[in-house]
Each structure stands twice: as C-alpha cells, then as structure tokens.
CSV table of C-alpha atoms in Angstrom, one decimal:
chain,number,residue,atom,x,y,z
A,13,UNK,CA,46.6,78.0,44.6
A,14,UNK,CA,47.9,74.5,45.8
A,15,UNK,CA,50.9,73.5,46.4
A,16,UNK,CA,52.3,69.7,45.5
A,17,UNK,CA,54.0,67.3,47.6
A,18,UNK,CA,57.6,67.3,48.1
A,19,UNK,CA,59.9,66.1,45.6
A,20,UNK,CA,63.6,65.4,46.2
A,21,UNK,CA,66.3,65.8,43.1
A,22,UNK,CA,69.7,64.9,44.8
A,23,UNK,CA,70.1,66.3,47.9
A,24,UNK,CA,67.4,69.1,47.6
A,25,UNK,CA,63.5,68.5,48.4
A,26,UNK,CA,61.9,71.2,46.5
A,27,UNK,CA,58.0,71.3,46.8
A,28,UNK,CA,56.0,72.9,43.5
A,29,UNK,CA,53.9,75.8,43.7
A,30,UNK,CA,51.2,75.4,41.0
A,31,UNK,CA,48.9,78.0,40.1
A,32,UNK,CA,46.1,78.8,37.2
A,33,UNK,CA,46.6,82.2,35.9
A,34,UNK,CA,42.8,82.7,36.6
A,35,UNK,CA,42.9,82.4,40.8
A,36,UNK,CA,46.0,84.3,40.7
A,37,UNK,CA,43.9,87.3,38.6
A,38,UNK,CA,40.2,86.8,40.0
A,39,UNK,CA,41.3,85.9,43.8
A,40,UNK,CA,42.2,88.7,46.1
A,41,UNK,CA,45.2,89.2,47.7
A,42,UNK,CA,46.3,85.7,45.6
A,43,UNK,CA,48.3,87.3,43.6
A,44,UNK,CA,49.9,89.4,46.4
A,45,UNK,CA,51.0,86.3,48.7
A,46,UNK,CA,52.7,84.1,45.6
A,47,UNK,CA,55.0,87.3,44.9
A,48,UNK,CA,55.3,87.0,48.8
A,49,UNK,CA,55.9,83.8,48.7
A,50,UNK,CA,58.0,83.7,45.4
A,51,UNK,CA,60.6,86.7,47.1
A,52,UNK,CA,60.9,85.1,50.0
A,53,UNK,CA,62.1,81.6,48.3
A,54,UNK,CA,64.9,83.7,46.4
A,55,UNK,CA,65.8,85.7,48.6
A,56,UNK,CA,66.4,82.6,51.0
A,57,UNK,CA,67.7,80.8,48.2
A,58,UNK,CA,70.3,83.9,48.1
A,59,UNK,CA,71.2,83.6,51.5
A,60,UNK,CA,72.0,79.5,51.6
A,61,UNK,CA,75.8,79.4,52.5
A,62,UNK,CA,76.5,83.0,53.2
A,63,UNK,CA,77.7,84.9,56.5
A,64,UNK,CA,77.0,88.0,57.8
A,65,UNK,CA,81.4,88.7,59.3
A,66,UNK,CA,81.5,91.4,62.1
A,67,UNK,CA,84.5,93.0,63.4
A,68,UNK,CA,85.2,96.0,65.6
A,69,UNK,CA,88.4,97.9,64.4
A,70,UNK,CA,90.2,101.2,66.9
A,71,UNK,CA,90.8,104.2,64.0
A,72,UNK,CA,91.0,108.0,64.0
A,73,UNK,CA,88.6,108.1,60.9
A,74,UNK,CA,85.7,105.7,59.4
A,75,UNK,CA,87.6,106.4,55.4
A,76,UNK,CA,90.7,105.2,57.6
A,77,UNK,CA,89.1,101.8,58.7
A,78,UNK,CA,87.4,101.9,54.9
A,79,UNK,CA,90.9,102.5,53.2
A,80,UNK,CA,92.1,99.2,55.3
A,81,UNK,CA,89.2,96.7,54.1
A,82,UNK,CA,89.6,97.4,50.9
A,83,UNK,CA,93.4,96.4,50.6
A,84,UNK,CA,92.0,93.0,51.3
A,85,UNK,CA,89.7,91.6,48.1
A,86,UNK,CA,87.6,89.0,50.3
A,87,UNK,CA,86.3,92.1,52.9
A,88,UNK,CA,84.0,93.8,50.0
A,89,UNK,CA,81.1,92.3,51.4
A,90,UNK,CA,77.5,92.5,49.0
A,91,UNK,CA,78.9,96.3,47.7
A,92,UNK,CA,81.2,96.9,49.5
A,93,UNK,CA,81.4,96.8,53.7
A,94,UNK,CA,79.2,98.8,55.8
A,95,UNK,CA,81.1,101.1,58.7
A,96,UNK,CA,79.5,102.1,61.2
A,97,UNK,CA,80.8,104.0,64.8
A,98,UNK,CA,80.5,102.3,67.8
A,99,UNK,CA,79.2,104.1,71.1
A,100,UNK,CA,81.8,103.8,73.6
A,101,UNK,CA,80.6,105.2,77.0
A,102,UNK,CA,83.5,106.6,79.3
A,103,UNK,CA,82.9,108.1,82.3
A,104,UNK,CA,80.2,110.8,82.1
A,105,UNK,CA,81.3,110.8,78.6
A,106,UNK,CA,80.1,109.4,75.3
A,107,UNK,CA,83.1,108.2,72.2
A,108,UNK,CA,83.3,106.7,69.7
A,109,UNK,CA,86.8,105.4,69.3
A,110,UNK,CA,85.5,102.4,67.5
A,111,UNK,CA,84.1,101.0,64.4
A,112,UNK,CA,82.2,98.8,63.2
A,113,UNK,CA,83.5,96.6,60.0
A,114,UNK,CA,80.2,94.3,58.6
A,115,UNK,CA,81.2,92.3,55.2
A,116,UNK,CA,78.7,89.2,53.5
A,117,UNK,CA,80.8,85.9,52.9
A,118,UNK,CA,80.8,82.2,51.3
A,119,UNK,CA,80.2,80.0,54.0
A,120,UNK,CA,83.8,78.2,52.3
A,121,UNK,CA,85.7,81.3,52.2
A,122,UNK,CA,85.2,82.4,55.8
A,123,UNK,CA,88.1,81.4,57.5
A,124,UNK,CA,90.3,84.0,55.0
A,125,UNK,CA,88.4,86.9,55.4
A,126,UNK,CA,88.3,86.8,59.8
A,127,UNK,CA,92.4,86.5,59.4
A,128,UNK,CA,92.6,88.8,57.4
A,129,UNK,CA,90.0,91.3,59.7
A,130,UNK,CA,92.7,90.8,62.4
A,131,UNK,CA,95.6,91.3,60.8
A,132,UNK,CA,94.7,95.3,60.0
A,133,UNK,CA,93.5,95.1,63.8
A,134,UNK,CA,90.0,93.8,63.6
A,135,UNK,CA,89.5,92.4,66.7
A,136,UNK,CA,85.4,90.6,68.4
A,137,UNK,CA,84.7,89.1,65.6
A,138,UNK,CA,81.2,87.7,65.0
A,139,UNK,CA,79.6,85.3,62.3
A,140,UNK,CA,76.3,84.9,61.9
A,141,UNK,CA,74.5,82.5,59.0
A,142,UNK,CA,71.8,84.8,56.6
A,143,UNK,CA,68.2,83.7,56.1
A,144,UNK,CA,67.9,85.9,53.9
A,145,UNK,CA,69.0,88.5,51.0
A,146,UNK,CA,66.7,90.9,49.8
A,147,UNK,CA,67.5,92.4,46.7
A,148,UNK,CA,66.2,96.5,45.6
A,149,UNK,CA,64.1,94.0,42.9
A,150,UNK,CA,63.2,90.8,42.6
A,151,UNK,CA,65.5,89.1,40.2
A,152,UNK,CA,61.8,88.0,37.8
C-alpha cells in the first residue's frame, strides 16, 4: 500500500490510497490497517461541522426532561437526546437533582438549539467540536 501525493480540489485537499489486491490479501495485517484507516477517515468526515452540545436541567425525573427536550424539534441529536443524572454532593448526602442533556447539532444550526435549551430550563451549556462519529457499522 502506498499513499500518493496530495491533490487539491477547490478548498479541500485529498490524498489517494493506492493498494494492490494481492498486497492486501498476502501482507499480514495490511487489510486490517487499511480498513482502520478508511473507517477513521469516514468517521472524521462524518463529524466535520458537527458539535456536541451539553446542558444541565433541574427536574424530578429523566422522563420529564425527555418530554421537554423532545418538544423541540432541533434537540433530537443523532438518535435522540442522551439524558443522564448529574450527581451533586450536598453536605454528607449525594443527590441527583440535575440531568445532563447531550445532543449533536450541525455548526450552521448551532445557536437555535442553545436558545431552545435555555427556553426549556437548560443551563451551563457546553459546546464541543466533534472529531469522529463512528456508526454501529461502517457505511461500506
């Protein structure tokens, strides 16, 4: 397997992977390495322009948080919002008065979901760019 030189198309730079079928079959580990490279590349391209948004919300249960979040169309995430308990220490006791909401949104549509999270009681909104999105199975 070899990598050809970089080629520029518009504002994107591409690198071509060239591999012979014989090399992939007979070189121990080469096929697995090639598959890993391709999967990482696909996952990276899928994550381009996507952000993970996390916010806290004070409610009595996950279902109540889920109803509020799902009432807003742009807060669905990849398969739905992830909602999990946030544990706080209050003196000697630990309680879960808050819930964390995690969604994924495209960069172009970032501000609207933040406004919607605030409108339904979200606070402490954190935004992180994504590097990879690995699906259950590769698209190939």
